[in-house]
Each structure stands twice: as structure tokens, then as C-alpha cells.
mmCIF file of C-alpha atoms in Angstrom:
data_model
loop_
_atom_site.group_PDB
_atom_site.id
_atom_site.type_symbol
_atom_site.label_atom_id
_atom_site.label_comp_id
_atom_site.label_asym_id
_atom_site.label_seq_id
_atom_site.Cartn_x
_atom_site.Cartn_y
_atom_site.Cartn_z
ATOM 1 C CA GLY A 1 153.526 64.502 100.529
ATOM 2 C CA LEU A 2 155.426 61.392 101.066
ATOM 3 C CA GLY A 3 155.437 62.765 102.944
ATOM 4 C CA CYS A 4 153.272 65.302 103.259
ATOM 5 C CA ILE A 5 152.888 63.019 105.881
ATOM 6 C CA ASN A 6 153.155 63.527 104.594
ATOM 7 C CA HIS A 7 154.649 63.487 105.038
ATOM 8 C CA HIS A 8 159.041 65.516 106.454
ATOM 9 C CA SER A 9 160.723 68.236 108.351
ATOM 10 C CA PHE A 10 159.341 69.207 111.714
ATOM 11 C CA LEU A 11 158.074 72.495 113.099
ATOM 12 C CA PRO A 12 155.529 72.580 115.912
ATOM 13 C CA LEU A 13 153.559 75.692 115.081
ATOM 14 C CA ARG A 14 150.364 74.982 113.235
ATOM 15 C CA ARG A 15 148.386 77.585 111.356
ATOM 16 C CA SER A 16 146.456 79.913 113.648
ATOM 17 C CA SER A 17 144.670 83.237 113.661
ATOM 18 C CA LEU A 18 147.833 84.758 115.109
ATOM 19 C CA LEU A 19 150.333 86.208 112.670
ATOM 20 C CA HIS A 20 153.034 83.878 111.413
ATOM 21 C CA SER A 21 156.690 84.800 111.566
ATOM 22 C CA THR A 22 159.134 84.890 108.692
ATOM 23 C CA THR A 23 162.610 84.133 109.950
ATOM 24 C CA PRO A 24 162.822 80.509 111.226
ATOM 25 C CA PRO A 25 163.110 77.518 108.882
ATOM 26 C CA SER A 26 160.086 76.171 107.074
ATOM 27 C CA LYS A 27 157.965 73.275 108.182
ATOM 28 C CA SER A 28 155.919 70.507 106.626
ATOM 29 C CA ARG A 29 152.778 68.679 107.677
ATOM 30 C CA ASN A 30 153.519 65.434 109.458
ATOM 31 C CA GLN A 31 151.066 63.342 111.436
ATOM 32 C CA THR A 32 153.827 61.631 113.417
ATOM 33 C CA ARG A 33 153.264 62.516 117.058
ATOM 34 C CA CYS A 34 156.792 61.841 118.267
ATOM 35 C CA ILE A 35 159.661 63.657 116.615
ATOM 36 C CA SER A 36 162.089 61.103 115.279
ATOM 37 C CA SER A 37 165.710 61.171 114.323
ATOM 38 C CA ILE A 38 166.316 62.715 110.931
ATOM 39 C CA ALA A 39 169.393 63.987 109.161
ATOM 40 C CA PRO A 40 171.537 66.586 110.977
ATOM 41 C CA GLN A 41 169.885 69.980 111.136
ATOM 42 C CA ASN A 42 172.764 71.893 109.575
ATOM 43 C CA THR A 43 172.106 74.245 106.702
ATOM 44 C CA MET A 44 172.413 72.525 103.329
ATOM 45 C CA ALA A 45 173.241 74.864 100.475
ATOM 46 C CA VAL A 46 171.406 74.573 97.162
ATOM 47 C CA GLU A 47 174.386 72.992 95.441
ATOM 48 C CA ASP A 48 174.632 70.413 98.236
ATOM 49 C CA PHE A 49 171.102 69.025 97.913
ATOM 50 C CA GLU A 50 171.276 69.212 94.134
ATOM 51 C CA ALA A 51 174.434 67.051 94.248
ATOM 52 C CA VAL A 52 172.659 64.453 96.387
ATOM 53 C CA LEU A 53 169.666 64.390 94.036
ATOM 54 C CA LYS A 54 171.832 63.427 91.054
ATOM 55 C CA ALA A 55 171.746 59.851 92.360
ATOM 56 C CA LYS A 56 168.783 57.489 92.044
ATOM 57 C CA TYR A 57 166.024 57.524 94.617
ATOM 58 C CA PRO A 58 167.110 54.767 97.091
ATOM 59 C CA GLY A 59 164.223 52.357 96.599
ATOM 60 C CA LYS A 60 166.241 49.194 97.283
ATOM 61 C CA ALA A 61 167.592 50.542 100.562
ATOM 62 C CA HIS A 62 164.028 51.409 101.589
ATOM 63 C CA ALA A 63 162.854 47.894 100.676
ATOM 64 C CA LYS A 64 165.546 46.330 102.862
ATOM 65 C CA ARG A 65 164.551 48.568 105.782
ATOM 66 C CA VAL A 66 160.928 47.547 105.344
ATOM 67 C CA VAL A 67 161.865 43.848 105.364
ATOM 68 C CA ASP A 68 163.898 44.336 108.555
ATOM 69 C CA LEU A 69 160.873 45.962 110.189
ATOM 70 C CA ILE A 70 158.540 43.166 109.071
ATOM 71 C CA ARG A 71 160.939 40.620 110.574
ATOM 72 C CA LYS A 72 160.832 42.373 113.938
ATOM 73 C CA THR A 73 157.286 41.052 114.339
ATOM 74 C CA LYS A 74 157.599 38.105 111.927
ATOM 75 C CA PRO A 75 161.171 36.756 112.342
ATOM 76 C CA ASP A 76 160.743 34.058 109.712
ATOM 77 C CA ALA A 77 159.110 36.317 107.131
ATOM 78 C CA ASN A 78 159.885 35.115 103.619
ATOM 79 C CA GLY A 79 158.286 35.511 100.226
ATOM 80 C CA VAL A 80 157.412 38.555 98.114
ATOM 81 C CA ILE A 81 156.308 42.133 98.725
ATOM 82 C CA TYR A 82 153.838 43.158 96.023
ATOM 83 C CA LEU A 83 152.685 46.760 95.567
ATOM 84 C CA GLU A 84 150.750 48.623 92.912
ATOM 85 C CA GLY A 85 150.957 52.272 91.937
ATOM 86 C CA ARG A 86 147.883 54.344 91.151
ATOM 87 C CA MET A 87 146.037 53.251 88.053
ATOM 88 C CA THR A 88 144.735 55.608 85.391
ATOM 89 C CA LYS A 89 141.098 56.457 86.050
ATOM 90 C CA LEU A 90 138.809 58.532 83.859
ATOM 91 C CA LEU A 91 136.744 61.392 85.217
ATOM 92 C CA GLU A 92 133.025 60.714 85.486
ATOM 93 C CA ASP A 93 131.188 61.464 82.238
ATOM 94 C CA ASN A 94 134.463 62.484 80.628
ATOM 95 C CA ASP A 95 137.154 60.967 78.430
ATOM 96 C CA SER A 96 139.980 62.685 80.339
ATOM 97 C CA PRO A 97 141.841 61.023 83.227
ATOM 98 C CA GLU A 98 141.681 62.132 86.835
ATOM 99 C CA HIS A 99 144.696 64.085 88.017
ATOM 100 C CA PHE A 100 147.386 61.500 88.779
ATOM 101 C CA ARG A 101 148.921 61.295 92.239
ATOM 102 C CA GLN A 102 151.203 58.344 92.965
ATOM 103 C CA ARG A 103 150.614 56.051 95.935
ATOM 104 C CA ARG A 104 153.165 56.945 98.572
ATOM 105 C CA TYR A 105 153.837 53.374 99.675
ATOM 106 C CA PHE A 106 154.608 52.360 96.111
ATOM 107 C CA TYR A 107 156.823 55.373 95.516
ATOM 108 C CA TYR A 108 158.776 54.712 98.714
ATOM 109 C CA LEU A 109 160.033 51.372 97.394
ATOM 110 C CA THR A 110 160.448 52.362 93.748
ATOM 111 C CA GLY A 111 160.935 56.098 93.225
ATOM 112 C CA CYS A 112 158.636 55.591 90.233
ATOM 113 C CA ASN A 113 156.062 58.286 89.542
ATOM 114 C CA LEU A 114 154.380 56.584 86.570
ATOM 115 C CA ALA A 115 150.778 55.421 86.451
ATOM 116 C CA ASP A 116 149.660 51.806 85.990
ATOM 117 C CA CYS A 117 152.826 50.208 87.393
ATOM 118 C CA SER A 118 153.464 47.369 89.835
ATOM 119 C CA PHE A 119 156.385 46.219 91.969
ATOM 120 C CA ALA A 120 157.613 42.930 93.396
ATOM 121 C CA TYR A 121 160.422 42.459 95.897
ATOM 122 C CA ASP A 122 161.713 38.938 96.539
ATOM 123 C CA ILE A 123 162.708 38.914 100.210
ATOM 124 C CA GLN A 124 165.034 35.909 100.024
ATOM 125 C CA SER A 125 167.168 37.204 97.145
ATOM 126 C CA SER A 126 166.643 40.967 97.806
ATOM 127 C CA LYS A 127 165.703 41.313 94.140
ATOM 128 C CA SER A 128 163.386 44.120 93.051
ATOM 129 C CA ILE A 129 161.249 44.055 89.912
ATOM 130 C CA LEU A 130 159.366 47.026 88.487
ATOM 131 C CA PHE A 131 156.507 46.354 86.088
ATOM 132 C CA ILE A 132 155.628 49.131 83.620
ATOM 133 C CA PRO A 133 152.751 49.279 81.104
ATOM 134 C CA PRO A 134 153.454 47.722 77.698
ATOM 135 C CA ILE A 135 153.476 49.925 74.615
ATOM 136 C CA ASP A 136 149.998 50.571 73.228
ATOM 137 C CA PRO A 137 150.364 51.541 69.535
ATOM 138 C CA ASP A 138 147.055 53.419 69.559
ATOM 139 C CA ASP A 139 148.067 55.430 72.615
ATOM 140 C CA VAL A 140 151.435 56.300 71.082
ATOM 141 C CA ILE A 141 149.630 58.250 68.343
ATOM 142 C CA TRP A 142 148.032 60.488 70.957
ATOM 143 C CA SER A 143 150.555 60.596 73.778
ATOM 144 C CA GLY A 144 153.900 59.666 72.291
ATOM 145 C CA LEU A 145 156.208 56.834 73.262
ATOM 146 C CA PRO A 146 156.096 55.714 76.907
ATOM 147 C CA LEU A 147 159.157 54.931 79.007
ATOM 148 C CA SER A 148 160.972 51.862 77.705
ATOM 149 C CA ILE A 149 162.282 48.981 79.820
ATOM 150 C CA ASP A 150 165.882 50.122 79.343
ATOM 151 C CA GLU A 151 165.007 53.725 80.232
ATOM 152 C CA ALA A 152 163.161 52.589 83.375
ATOM 153 C CA LEU A 153 166.076 50.395 84.426
ATOM 154 C CA SER A 154 168.418 53.349 84.015
ATOM 155 C CA ARG A 155 166.156 55.756 85.900
ATOM 156 C CA TYR A 156 164.968 53.695 88.868
ATOM 157 C CA ASP A 157 166.777 51.825 91.637
ATOM 158 C CA VAL A 158 165.496 48.359 90.734
ATOM 159 C CA ASP A 159 167.155 45.134 89.590
ATOM 160 C CA GLU A 160 164.821 44.296 86.724
ATOM 161 C CA VAL A 161 162.039 45.909 84.690
ATOM 162 C CA LYS A 162 159.252 43.971 82.981
ATOM 163 C CA PHE A 163 155.886 44.772 81.424
ATOM 164 C CA THR A 164 152.768 44.521 83.587
ATOM 165 C CA THR A 165 151.563 41.662 81.363
ATOM 166 C CA GLU A 166 154.185 39.566 83.151
ATOM 167 C CA VAL A 167 153.032 40.227 86.724
ATOM 168 C CA ASN A 168 151.158 36.960 87.276
ATOM 169 C CA PRO A 169 153.763 34.646 85.670
ATOM 170 C CA THR A 170 156.526 36.375 87.638
ATOM 171 C CA LEU A 171 154.673 36.089 90.954
ATOM 172 C CA ALA A 172 153.942 32.426 90.277
ATOM 173 C CA HIS A 173 157.623 31.773 89.518
ATOM 174 C CA LEU A 174 158.767 33.536 92.689
ATOM 175 C CA ALA A 175 156.242 31.617 94.779
ATOM 176 C CA LYS A 176 157.396 28.240 93.420
ATOM 177 C CA GLN A 177 161.002 29.079 94.293
ATOM 178 C CA SER A 178 160.031 29.346 97.978
ATOM 179 C CA PRO A 179 157.279 26.846 98.848
ATOM 180 C CA ASN A 180 154.876 27.967 101.584
ATOM 181 C CA SER A 181 156.131 31.542 101.330
ATOM 182 C CA THR A 182 153.992 34.624 101.973
ATOM 183 C CA VAL A 183 152.973 37.426 99.669
ATOM 184 C CA PHE A 184 152.851 40.771 101.474
ATOM 185 C CA ALA A 185 150.493 43.325 99.940
ATOM 186 C CA ILE A 186 148.229 46.203 100.968
ATOM 187 C CA ALA A 187 144.513 45.576 101.348
ATOM 188 C CA ASN A 188 142.341 47.094 98.606
ATOM 189 C CA GLN A 189 145.406 47.941 96.537
ATOM 190 C CA VAL A 190 145.626 44.778 94.426
ATOM 191 C CA SER A 191 144.009 44.626 90.986
ATOM 192 C CA ASP A 192 141.362 41.975 90.389
ATOM 193 C CA ASN A 193 143.402 40.352 87.627
ATOM 194 C CA VAL A 194 146.403 39.716 89.917
ATOM 195 C CA THR A 195 146.500 36.287 91.538
ATOM 196 C CA PHE A 196 148.388 35.028 94.597
ATOM 197 C CA LEU A 197 147.290 31.404 94.272
ATOM 198 C CA GLU A 198 150.813 29.948 94.296
ATOM 199 C CA PHE A 199 151.727 31.452 97.666
ATOM 200 C CA GLY A 200 151.297 29.547 100.907
ATOM 201 C CA SER A 201 149.782 32.536 102.691
ATOM 202 C CA LYS A 202 148.775 36.153 102.159
ATOM 203 C CA ASP A 203 149.425 39.077 104.514
ATOM 204 C CA PHE A 204 147.606 42.358 103.845
ATOM 205 C CA GLU A 205 148.727 44.240 106.956
ATOM 206 C CA ALA A 206 152.430 43.865 107.760
ATOM 207 C CA VAL A 207 153.993 45.676 104.797
ATOM 208 C CA LYS A 208 151.877 48.822 105.127
ATOM 209 C CA LYS A 209 152.699 49.126 108.829
ATOM 210 C CA ALA A 210 156.395 48.535 108.148
ATOM 211 C CA ILE A 211 156.513 51.208 105.426
ATOM 212 C CA GLU A 212 154.761 53.682 107.706
ATOM 213 C CA VAL A 213 157.371 53.147 110.424
ATOM 214 C CA SER A 214 160.258 53.214 107.946
ATOM 215 C CA ARG A 215 159.097 56.509 106.454
ATOM 216 C CA VAL A 216 159.323 58.272 109.823
ATOM 217 C CA VAL A 217 163.130 58.384 109.612
ATOM 218 C CA LYS A 218 164.414 60.190 106.538
ATOM 219 C CA ASP A 219 167.681 59.286 104.826
ATOM 220 C CA GLU A 220 170.035 61.792 103.199
ATOM 221 C CA PHE A 221 168.319 61.567 99.816
ATOM 222 C CA GLU A 222 164.883 62.190 101.298
ATOM 223 C CA VAL A 223 166.142 65.172 103.295
ATOM 224 C CA ALA A 224 167.603 66.586 100.076
ATOM 225 C CA MET A 225 164.206 66.178 98.387
ATOM 226 C CA ILE A 226 162.500 68.016 101.244
ATOM 227 C CA ARG A 227 165.082 70.798 101.031
ATOM 228 C CA LYS A 228 164.540 71.041 97.287
ATOM 229 C CA ALA A 229 160.788 71.396 97.815
ATOM 230 C CA ASN A 230 161.328 74.038 100.480
ATOM 231 C CA HIS A 231 163.824 75.911 98.304
ATOM 232 C CA ILE A 232 161.340 76.176 95.434
ATOM 233 C CA SER A 233 158.494 77.123 97.776
ATOM 234 C CA SER A 234 160.690 79.819 99.331
ATOM 235 C CA LEU A 235 161.305 81.319 95.895
ATOM 236 C CA ALA A 236 157.544 81.287 95.304
ATOM 237 C CA HIS A 237 156.833 82.973 98.644
ATOM 238 C CA LYS A 238 159.318 85.724 97.811
ATOM 239 C CA ALA A 239 157.667 86.167 94.410
ATOM 240 C CA VAL A 240 154.282 86.597 96.114
ATOM 241 C CA ILE A 241 155.677 89.321 98.390
ATOM 242 C CA GLU A 242 157.065 91.158 95.353
ATOM 243 C CA ARG A 243 153.833 90.743 93.371
ATOM 244 C CA SER A 244 151.745 92.058 96.281
ATOM 245 C CA LYS A 245 153.086 95.541 95.569
ATOM 246 C CA THR A 246 150.891 95.755 92.465
ATOM 247 C CA ALA A 247 148.323 92.952 92.793
ATOM 248 C CA ALA A 248 144.662 93.785 93.260
ATOM 249 C CA THR A 249 143.300 90.391 94.317
ATOM 250 C CA GLU A 250 144.262 87.248 96.192
ATOM 251 C CA GLN A 251 144.023 85.158 93.037
ATOM 252 C CA GLU A 252 146.792 87.183 91.406
ATOM 253 C CA LEU A 253 149.060 86.184 94.299
ATOM 254 C CA TYR A 254 147.792 82.598 94.109
ATOM 255 C CA ALA A 255 148.723 82.524 90.414
ATOM 256 C CA THR A 256 152.145 83.966 91.208
ATOM 257 C CA PHE A 257 152.876 81.176 93.669
ATOM 258 C CA LEU A 258 151.811 78.483 91.213
ATOM 259 C CA GLU A 259 153.836 80.045 88.389
ATOM 260 C CA ARG A 260 157.066 80.028 90.397
ATOM 261 C CA CYS A 261 156.626 76.409 91.433
ATOM 262 C CA VAL A 262 155.674 75.152 87.976
ATOM 263 C CA SER A 263 158.543 77.047 86.351
ATOM 264 C CA HIS A 264 160.940 75.233 88.698
ATOM 265 C CA ALA A 265 159.533 71.815 87.711
ATOM 266 C CA ALA A 266 157.406 71.437 90.842
ATOM 267 C CA PRO A 267 153.798 71.571 89.589
ATOM 268 C CA GLU A 268 152.264 69.560 92.435
ATOM 269 C CA MET A 269 151.126 71.344 95.566
ATOM 270 C CA ALA A 270 151.512 69.604 98.921
ATOM 271 C CA TYR A 271 148.014 70.909 99.771
ATOM 272 C CA HIS A 272 145.636 73.553 98.482
ATOM 273 C CA PRO A 273 147.447 76.910 98.901
ATOM 274 C CA ILE A 274 145.925 79.519 101.198
ATOM 275 C CA LEU A 275 146.289 83.216 100.351
ATOM 276 C CA ALA A 276 144.135 85.082 102.799
ATOM 277 C CA ALA A 277 144.020 88.860 103.126
ATOM 278 C CA GLY A 278 142.644 90.723 106.125
ATOM 279 C CA LYS A 279 140.129 88.921 108.329
ATOM 280 C CA ALA A 280 140.134 85.887 106.023
ATOM 281 C CA ALA A 281 143.479 84.951 107.589
ATOM 282 C CA ALA A 282 141.571 83.910 110.730
ATOM 283 C CA THR A 283 139.854 81.119 108.763
ATOM 284 C CA LEU A 284 142.038 78.086 109.391
ATOM 285 C CA HIS A 285 141.710 76.544 105.938
ATOM 286 C CA TYR A 286 140.563 79.416 103.774
ATOM 287 C CA VAL A 287 140.182 78.166 100.198
ATOM 288 C CA ASP A 288 138.601 80.954 98.127
ATOM 289 C CA ASN A 289 141.810 82.862 97.273
ATOM 290 C CA ASN A 290 139.828 85.414 95.272
ATOM 291 C CA ALA A 291 139.039 88.423 97.479
ATOM 292 C CA PRO A 292 140.230 91.972 96.726
ATOM 293 C CA LEU A 293 143.295 93.221 98.578
ATOM 294 C CA LYS A 294 142.253 96.861 98.808
ATOM 295 C CA GLY A 295 141.854 98.069 102.367
ATOM 296 C CA LYS A 296 143.454 94.927 103.895
ATOM 297 C CA GLN A 297 146.433 95.242 106.258
ATOM 298 C CA ASN A 298 148.102 91.840 106.059
ATOM 299 C CA LEU A 299 148.252 88.744 103.899
ATOM 300 C CA LEU A 300 148.683 85.232 105.235
ATOM 301 C CA ILE A 301 150.148 82.751 102.767
ATOM 302 C CA ASP A 302 150.161 79.057 103.700
ATOM 303 C CA ALA A 303 151.534 77.235 100.667
ATOM 304 C CA GLY A 304 154.109 74.673 99.657
ATOM 305 C CA CYS A 305 154.971 72.576 96.631
ATOM 306 C CA GLU A 306 156.146 68.985 96.393
ATOM 307 C CA TRP A 307 159.326 67.713 94.843
ATOM 308 C CA ASN A 308 158.623 64.196 93.573
ATOM 309 C CA ASN A 309 156.083 63.489 96.319
ATOM 310 C CA TYR A 310 158.106 65.077 99.138
ATOM 311 C CA ALA A 311 156.384 68.064 100.666
ATOM 312 C CA SER A 312 157.097 71.547 101.881
ATOM 313 C CA ASP A 313 154.709 73.554 104.045
ATOM 314 C CA ILE A 314 155.456 77.200 104.762
ATOM 315 C CA THR A 315 153.144 79.689 106.452
ATOM 316 C CA ARG A 316 154.048 83.378 106.593
ATOM 317 C CA THR A 317 152.250 86.671 107.201
ATOM 318 C CA PHE A 318 153.408 90.006 105.815
ATOM 319 C CA PRO A 319 151.969 93.539 105.611
ATOM 320 C CA LEU A 320 150.470 94.448 102.252
ATOM 321 C CA THR A 321 151.505 98.054 102.793
ATOM 322 C CA GLY A 322 155.124 97.089 103.455
ATOM 323 C CA THR A 323 154.966 98.039 107.143
ATOM 324 C CA PHE A 324 153.194 96.334 110.049
ATOM 325 C CA THR A 325 150.908 98.372 112.257
ATOM 326 C CA LYS A 326 151.973 98.384 115.934
ATOM 327 C CA GLU A 327 149.202 95.921 116.820
ATOM 328 C CA SER A 328 150.159 93.544 114.012
ATOM 329 C CA ARG A 329 153.829 93.721 114.925
ATOM 330 C CA ASP A 330 153.069 92.947 118.581
ATOM 331 C CA ILE A 331 151.217 89.752 117.599
ATOM 332 C CA TYR A 332 153.865 88.900 115.023
ATOM 333 C CA ASP A 333 156.580 89.075 117.682
ATOM 334 C CA ILE A 334 154.659 86.706 119.937
ATOM 335 C CA VAL A 335 154.421 84.125 117.159
ATOM 336 C CA LEU A 336 158.072 84.641 116.293
ATOM 337 C CA ARG A 337 158.984 83.856 119.902
ATOM 338 C CA MET A 338 156.695 80.803 119.856
ATOM 339 C CA GLN A 339 158.395 79.510 116.757
ATOM 340 C CA LYS A 340 161.966 80.176 117.874
ATOM 341 C CA GLU A 341 161.531 78.613 121.310
ATOM 342 C CA CYS A 342 159.756 75.535 119.971
ATOM 343 C CA THR A 343 162.375 75.086 117.269
ATOM 344 C CA GLU A 344 165.067 75.113 119.966
ATOM 345 C CA LEU A 345 163.225 72.377 121.862
ATOM 346 C CA ILE A 346 163.058 69.993 118.915
ATOM 347 C CA LYS A 347 165.114 66.833 119.384
ATOM 348 C CA GLY A 348 164.742 63.096 118.939
ATOM 349 C CA GLY A 349 162.091 61.641 121.245
ATOM 350 C CA MET A 350 160.347 64.966 121.895
ATOM 351 C CA LEU A 351 156.574 64.628 121.834
ATOM 352 C CA TRP A 352 154.701 66.874 119.418
ATOM 353 C CA ASP A 353 152.081 67.520 122.111
ATOM 354 C CA ASP A 354 154.726 68.916 124.469
ATOM 355 C CA LEU A 355 155.951 71.339 121.812
ATOM 356 C CA HIS A 356 152.418 72.425 121.042
ATOM 357 C CA LEU A 357 151.758 72.972 124.749
ATOM 358 C CA HIS A 358 154.867 75.142 125.052
ATOM 359 C CA ALA A 359 153.684 77.243 122.110
ATOM 360 C CA HIS A 360 150.389 77.808 123.927
ATOM 361 C CA LYS A 361 152.231 78.945 127.062
ATOM 362 C CA VAL A 362 154.280 81.455 125.074
ATOM 363 C CA ALA A 363 151.131 82.708 123.331
ATOM 364 C CA ILE A 364 149.336 83.173 126.652
ATOM 365 C CA ASP A 365 152.270 85.059 128.179
ATOM 366 C CA GLY A 366 152.419 87.355 125.161
ATOM 367 C CA LEU A 367 148.683 88.024 125.052
ATOM 368 C CA LEU A 368 148.657 88.720 128.801
ATOM 369 C CA ALA A 369 151.470 91.239 128.347
ATOM 370 C CA LEU A 370 149.455 93.015 125.656
ATOM 371 C CA GLY A 371 146.326 93.061 127.824
ATOM 372 C CA ILE A 372 144.352 90.993 125.330
ATOM 373 C CA LEU A 373 144.012 88.233 127.926
ATOM 374 C CA LYS A 374 143.549 88.883 131.658
ATOM 375 C CA GLY A 375 143.953 86.581 134.647
ATOM 376 C CA ASP A 376 146.236 83.743 135.686
ATOM 377 C CA ALA A 377 148.292 82.091 132.936
ATOM 378 C CA LYS A 378 147.730 78.546 134.237
ATOM 379 C CA GLU A 379 143.990 79.065 134.614
ATOM 380 C CA ILE A 380 143.825 80.423 131.066
ATOM 381 C CA LEU A 381 145.757 77.406 129.773
ATOM 382 C CA ASP A 382 143.603 74.916 131.715
ATOM 383 C CA ALA A 383 140.443 76.600 130.410
ATOM 384 C CA ARG A 384 141.786 76.228 126.840
ATOM 385 C CA THR A 385 141.112 79.908 126.207
ATOM 386 C CA SER A 386 144.210 80.188 124.017
ATOM 387 C CA ALA A 387 142.753 77.591 121.662
ATOM 388 C CA ALA A 388 140.470 80.327 120.352
ATOM 389 C CA PHE A 389 143.570 81.946 118.857
ATOM 390 C CA PHE A 390 145.703 78.865 118.328
ATOM 391 C CA PRO A 391 143.768 75.545 117.974
#
């Protein structure tokens, strides 16, 4: 997500062949190696994040943060930020479009989830312009009326909305207002028909780096979006547990998860869901989701939806019979301790690697206590033996 850097909330435990616990808060996939400051970690009730989400996505505030970050390395930066969303692309040998997924950098400055759009932000005036596709009468017959300029202006946090046919004239006008200014864009994300000839210089690196840094720290609206995604995913996880009482195959549980998410207006998955019964749970990224459940003790579900490009990522293991065996419960309790202790250690500036290392130490202690591992804990850690259970 936009996290699925995507993606947005932090939890150190990654998926492993150990059982996953059910009580601590959910996590999401994030490649950031140092845990940054995010909104306070208090519990936000459903009505609280829904109230926050009634406002517009704060695209203009994000744009200003990005400009401030660009100016940390380029103090005199002036000109225009130009970004493009994903364009409609047909499937090979087919007249249907590929599944649309918005570019995260574009969404971060616009909150716009439409295809074939562009965006310009004039740094000097702090003015944002969203460009949407013009009305195609032939397409209206098939697909209905697209979003109008007035509707887009009402929906998105931008100062002006124009049609994409006006991109080049608008960029030329903005460039002439600030002679020798720079256009900031992302390499390989500018259409061939767009021209930057009027600008004094072109920079295809600074804006992407600035957005990446800006996205690390989430504002209140973004945290609410993450909570919304996690709320819907939690409902879907609970539905899977209930459905497991009568389901015969993994795909029935897979369908149950998708149904709950789609019915709550969250059709996009943050990643391909994993519903693995029995020994399949030891496969880190099991994708089949179609095996029979009969004769299997436990089910691992690693699944999360997105809410407008912001991701959830929840992994849980539960007994298909309703009761863990003693052996399963012993492993479950080790993972529960790993998760609780690592969650307690999370704070601004904490390195992800240090949290992961602590989880390994807890796992080793637990497996030694059960007699599964034998020897000295430090020697086992140094030999990376625990990585066989917890990569």
C-alpha cells in the first residue's frame, strides 16, 4: 500500500513457520528500516477514524512537506512538480484494461485514484492543479459519465482542476512565470507527449526521494486510513474463523475474506492473501489457497485489504478444530511473547533489525525450554539456527 510500503503501522514480527498470535495489534508491511514517529499509539475507536476520514485527503499539506524536503538539499528550489498517475493499459491480446492500481507518489500529493490523470504543483505560489481526462462521448456510451471538473474540485484537495489536454499549455505558462525554473518529475513516469521545453532545467530525482522520506511519517488522516483498513481486515479475519467451522477447502475461506472486504468497500488487497492449512503454513508465501482442510490441525491466514491505497497486514493462526493441541499451544505462546515484547520495544528511532533480533532471542529461549533446540542460546543465535523457523 501507500503504503503497503507500503507502505504504515509497525510490528516487527514477520511471517514464519511458527504459529502467529492473535491478541496484539495488527501490522503492515513497511520497508523502512528505522521506526519513525507516527501518530500517538492510543486506541482509536471506529467512530473516531470515520470522523477524520470525512475530510479531504491532505494532498496540499503533503505537497508542502515534499517541497520543504527538496529545499533541504536544494535551498533555492523553484519551479513546478509534475507527476502522472497510472495510465489505462490494455491486456495483451485483449480489449479489456489491466487491473488499475494508482501510482503511490501521485496519490500522495493528490488523493486521486483515477486513471489517466496528471498533477502540477507550482512551488512559488503553492498552487496545485489536477488534470483529469476530458469527456469522450464514445466512452460515455459504454462506461457512463466520468468525473466532472466541478466534482473533482469538490472531492480532491487541489486548487484547480483542468483537462489533460491542457497539460502542456499550463506547464509552459508556469515556466514563463519563473524564468530559469526547474521542473521536478520522476524518471520514466512522464508521457511522451508532455514537454518541458520552457523550463530552465529538469530534475528527475529530487521529488521521488522527497516523497519517499515524507511518506515515512504519517499524519492523522493517514493513520485513520490505516486504521480503517485494519478494521475491515479484522472483520474479514473474524468471518474466516466463523466460516472455518463448516468450510471444506482453503478457497472457501479465501472467498470469505474477499467477500467481507469487498462488502465494506475495500476490494483491493494489500498483497495476495495466504490461507494455508496444516503443513502449508510453513511455506512463507503460500499462494495456492485451494487445499482441503480435512485432517489439518491449524490454519494460518496472512491477509489484509487496502483502504484507498493504505494497507493493512494481519497474520494469525487458529485451530480448525476450535482447540489447539498442547504442542501447537506451546509454539503459539512463544510467538505471542515475541510479539508482545517487541511491541513494547517499539519507539521512535528504534531500528527494525534490533527488534527482529530480539524476536529471535525470545524464539530461541522458548524453543530451548521446549527441548526443540539444545545447546547455548548465544551459539544458536550466532549460528543462525533460529532462521530455519523464523527467517
